[in-house]
C-alpha cells in the first residue's frame, strides 16, 4: 500500500526495525537507579507545600500568612499576588493562576505556598495560614452548569451561565440523510470522568543560579512548561531551562503546565536555594486534567441493509473549573466518529461547561473514548432493531483506505478489516455458545498519530532531531520526553537502523530545552510518527555523509557502499566517521517534521486531522453474575494496526497497558464527588484494577505500512484503549440481555438493569434525557471529494 | 507505660493499619509502644491451637495446621489486603484494626475541608447527621472468623492477664469499638478444636486484592450427614462490630442442609446487617449482597465437611 520511501525499499530487510529490543532505560528503572525529580536532593534544598482551597467555590477575602512566616524553618511564603499572571495550555484559555488570590474554583485550588527546610514544617506552615472566604454556591453537574447561575459564574468568559464552549458543525445534508433512512434511532449515554493515576506523583525541583532558572519536572512536554514559565515569571525563555526528569507515567495527566512547577521556580528565585515540590497522591487527584464526564445523545439513520445515511451527535462535557485542553477535548468528542464508519452526512454539536471540580483535560484517547463507547453500543442497538448481526452492520460501514471523511479527515492506511478478522477468528466470537451469565462483546476504534496542528498557531516543525557523530560516537538530540511509552527506544532504533548500528550504540539526549531541539511533547500519540520522521531524516543525512566519505576514499560509487552491521562499505563505522569528520568538519545533521497541511476549510478543523490513523478491534469475554452483577473478565483479544511495529515488544506493551486502563474505566474507575469534594482522592478508595483483576490478553499486531509514517509506523499508545470499554458493555448485554449505557459498568447498575427488565421496564441502565443546550446554528461545511487523489499521501518530508 | 500515657500512646504491631492513619493524622499520639515481643508461633494442641498475636497474616494463611483444621481462619487471613501488607500485618493487629468510614479514612486536609466528624475532631456524624453515634464499619477479616470458631483471646495489662471470648472484645460503636482496656495487649488467640467443625470465609470486595471487605461471612459448621449439628455465622463489614447471626445459627441447627434451608438461613442472617453510605459501592447493593456471601460461605463450609450434597450456590466472589 502507498509509496515506500526509496531508501527503505532499497534496503533488503531491516536489522533493527521490527525487532523486540528492550528499552534503553529499562534496567535503570527496574533497579531503582533512574533519577526521578523526587529523587533529586541537591545541597540546601527547600521543600515546598501548597495550601489549597477547602471550598469548591468561594471568593478570597484575605490571606494572612504572618503566622506561617514566623515559624522557624520557613524560608519563604508566597500567595497569588506574587504570581498574578494567568497561564493555560491553550492560547484561548489563559485562565489559571499558579496561586489564586481572588477566587477559588474547586477543592484543591492552590492559594499559597511555603518553602521550608523540611516538608513537615512546610505543611504546618500551610496550616497556619488563615484565609477568609466568602463561600459561593458550588456548581457540581452539567445540569447545574447549564441552569441560571445562582451566585456568580465560575469563570468570567464563555456563557451563557457556566457554559465554556459551544460547537456546531454540519457536513453534508444531514436532514436529507435522515429522510433517506429506512430506520432512525436515538440513544443517550453517559461516560463518567476518571483520572490517569500514574504511579509517579507529579514532582518538580527548581534552582536559580546566575540569574537562570532550571526546572527538572515530571512532565510530558518540556516546551509547554517552558512557555508558561516565561510568561508567568516574566523572564525571557533563554533564562529558563526545563529538563524532563525520569518519568513515572503521565497518560495525559502531565501535559499541562502546572502550578507547582511555576511555584518552585518562583520560590527558588526568592530564596536562591533549590526548591522541590512533590504532590501528594491526594493533590494528584486535584491536578487531574483527566477524562471528561460526557453526556451524549446520538441519532443515526440507516438503510434496510444497515448502511448509515446520516448521523447527529451531541455531547455535553463536564469540564471542571478551568479551560485546560477543554476546547480541543470538546471538538474531539465529535471528530473521530467518521474515521471508522463511512458517514455520508454528519452533524456535531458539542458543549463544555465549567463546574467546581478539578479541571478535566486529556487522558489517553483524549475526548474520544466517550463517543466511541456511545457509537459502538448505538450501532449494536440499531443492528438489533433491523435484525442484522451487529458485527456485519459495523463491517458494512467500515471506511476504506485512501479516502477522505465527510469532515475532511484524510485516511491513508487502514487495517480495520484485518484487525476485525483477527480478533473474531481468535476468539471464536461468531460461534460462541450462548449461555446466561457468559458473554462476548466486540468493538472497533481509531486514533490519531499526532495532531496535525500545533496547540499554538505556528508554521514551524513539530519535531526536530539533531545527530552528532564524533570519534565514532553517535548522539541524537531531541526534545521528546520518554514517559515510559518508549519514545527513546524509537529514536535509538531509527538512528541505529539508518547508520547500520545497534540501538545501544546510540546515545540519547532528550527533553532538555537548553540542549535539545524542539519536540512538541509526548501527547496525542505523536512522538513515533513525528520525532521518528525527524530522526529518520537526520539519520539519512548523516548516513549520506559517511557513505560519501567512504566512497571518496575507496573510489567506489556511493550507491555501492552498504551500511550494515557496524560497517560502512569495507570500513568500520568508527573508521568511516573519522574519514567523514576529516572531510566535512564537525559531523552534525538535523531533521525535522512538519505535518502536511490537511485540515479542512472550516473553523474548528484543526482538531481531528492527523497524518495517519491507527485502527483497533477487540473482543472481550466475560462472566456476569445475574444475582450479584459482578463481572469477571476472562479474556481480551485485541488487534492493533500500528502501520509498522518499530519495536513489537513495546507495541505489545502499549496495547496491553491500554487494555488494562480500558478495563479500569469500563468497570470501576470513577472521579466521583460528594459535598463538593472529590469523594475518594486515594489509591485505595479510587478503584483501579489490580494485578488480580487483569485477564489474559492476546495481542495481534497488524501492519499496514503507512505511506507517511517512519518505515510505515503509526501510533500504539492510545488507540487500543478505545474499543475495550464498549466491548465490555456489549459483552454484558450478550451475557444478561441488559444494556449498561453508562461507564463504569458496576455490579449495582447491572443488578438494577436486571430488576427493571424483570419488571417489564426498559432493560437498561443509563441516562434518559439529554438537556436542552443553546448550541449556535451549525456551520455548514461542504464535504470534500471522498477518495484521495493518488500521490497526495507520500513519504512526508523524507 | 501504656497505662501511664493513656490515650497519648498507642501500641504498634505490624503498623499496617496504624502508620497510614498516623500520616493522615487520624491518630495523634506522643508515643508508640512496639509489640515486637509478641509470640509469632502457631502452637497446635489437642484441645486448642494457640496463635501468638505476633503471627503475621502471611504466616497464618500459609500455616498447614491452620489450613487443615481451621480452614476458614487461614482463608480469612489470606484475604486481608495485599501480600506485602500481610507479610507485616499481624493477627493481633487484625483483631484490633480500627473501624472504617470513607468520611474518616481521609487525609487531614480532606477532613478539614468537608468538616471533621465525631470520630475525630468533630461534633457530628456525616453519614447519619441526626444520630448521636458513629457508624464506622468493623473491617477485620479474621475477627469474625475467630468468633465463628469460638476463639478466645488472652489480654495482658497492668492488672495482669485475663481471657475473653473474641466476641467480648468488641462493642457496637464506631469510636469505642474495642471492649478491652486501651492499655491491654492482645497476646494470643486460642482456637478450640471442635470435632467435625468445618469453616469458610467469603469476602466481598471490589478487586482481587488490597481492598477491605464490604461484606463478609464467616461460617463454622458441624454436620452429621446433611443435618446441621452446630453452626456459627458471623458477618464482617456490615456494622461497627463483627455481627453474630445467632438467629440464623438457631434456625439451621437440627435442619438438613439443602438449597432451601441455606437460602432461608442466609435471609435471616442478613436481616440485621445495616450497611450505610460510608464504604465502597452503594449500601443498597451491599445489603443485598450479604445474603449472597452468607449462602456462599455456608455452602463452602459444607463442601469442606466432605459428605455434604449441597452444591455451591452462586459463584465464589473472589
Ligand atoms: C491498603 C490497606 C488494605 C488493607 N486491607 C485490609 C483488609 O482487607 N482486611 C483487614 O482486615 N485489614 C486490612 N488492612 C488493615 C491492616 O493491614 C490489617 O488489619 C492488619 O492485620 C493490621 O495488623 P498490624 O499488625 O499491622 O496492626 P497495627 O497497624 O500495628 O495496629 C492496628 C491497631 O491495633 C492495635 N494493636 C495491634 N496489635 C495489638 C495487640 N497485640 N494488642 C492490642 N492492640 C494491638 C494498634 O494499636 C492499632 O490500633 C489494610 C490496610 C491497608 C493499609
Ligand atoms: S460514621 Fe460518622 S462519625 Fe463515624 S467516622 Fe463516619 S462520618 Fe465520622
XYZ file of N, CA and C and ligand atoms in Angstrom, chain B residues 101 103-104 117-119 124-128 133-136 278, ligand 2:
56
model
N -14.508 4.247 57.676
C -15.606 5.049 57.132
C -14.964 5.950 56.093
N -15.636 8.815 55.227
C -15.525 10.225 55.627
C -14.350 10.413 56.585
N -13.850 9.294 57.089
C -12.854 9.350 58.151
C -11.473 8.904 57.665
N -15.584 15.004 61.682
C -16.724 14.240 62.191
C -16.441 13.747 63.602
N -17.508 13.213 64.194
C -17.460 12.694 65.565
C -16.235 11.850 65.909
N -15.868 10.996 64.969
C -14.817 10.032 65.312
C -13.475 10.720 65.529
N -20.340 16.023 64.694
C -21.470 15.265 64.147
C -20.982 14.116 63.285
N -21.909 13.198 63.044
C -21.612 12.112 62.118
C -22.060 12.562 60.736
N -21.176 12.499 59.765
C -21.511 12.984 58.426
C -22.353 11.979 57.644
N -22.337 10.729 58.080
C -23.134 9.714 57.384
C -24.571 9.775 57.866
N -24.733 9.878 59.163
C -26.071 9.929 59.757
C -26.091 11.103 60.718
N -24.311 8.704 67.444
C -23.154 7.811 67.490
C -22.433 7.740 66.149
N -21.294 7.069 66.180
C -20.502 6.855 64.972
C -20.803 5.477 64.402
N -20.958 5.405 63.091
C -21.311 4.147 62.423
C -20.162 3.579 61.601
N -18.946 3.953 61.943
C -17.802 3.416 61.200
C -17.850 1.888 61.246
N -21.050 4.677 53.696
C -19.713 5.126 54.082
C -18.621 4.140 53.690
S -19.716 7.022 60.756
Fe -19.997 9.208 61.081
S -18.862 9.698 62.923
Fe -18.232 7.685 62.268
S -16.429 8.054 61.063
Fe -18.130 8.056 59.645
S -18.785 10.175 59.498
Fe -17.452 10.009 61.255
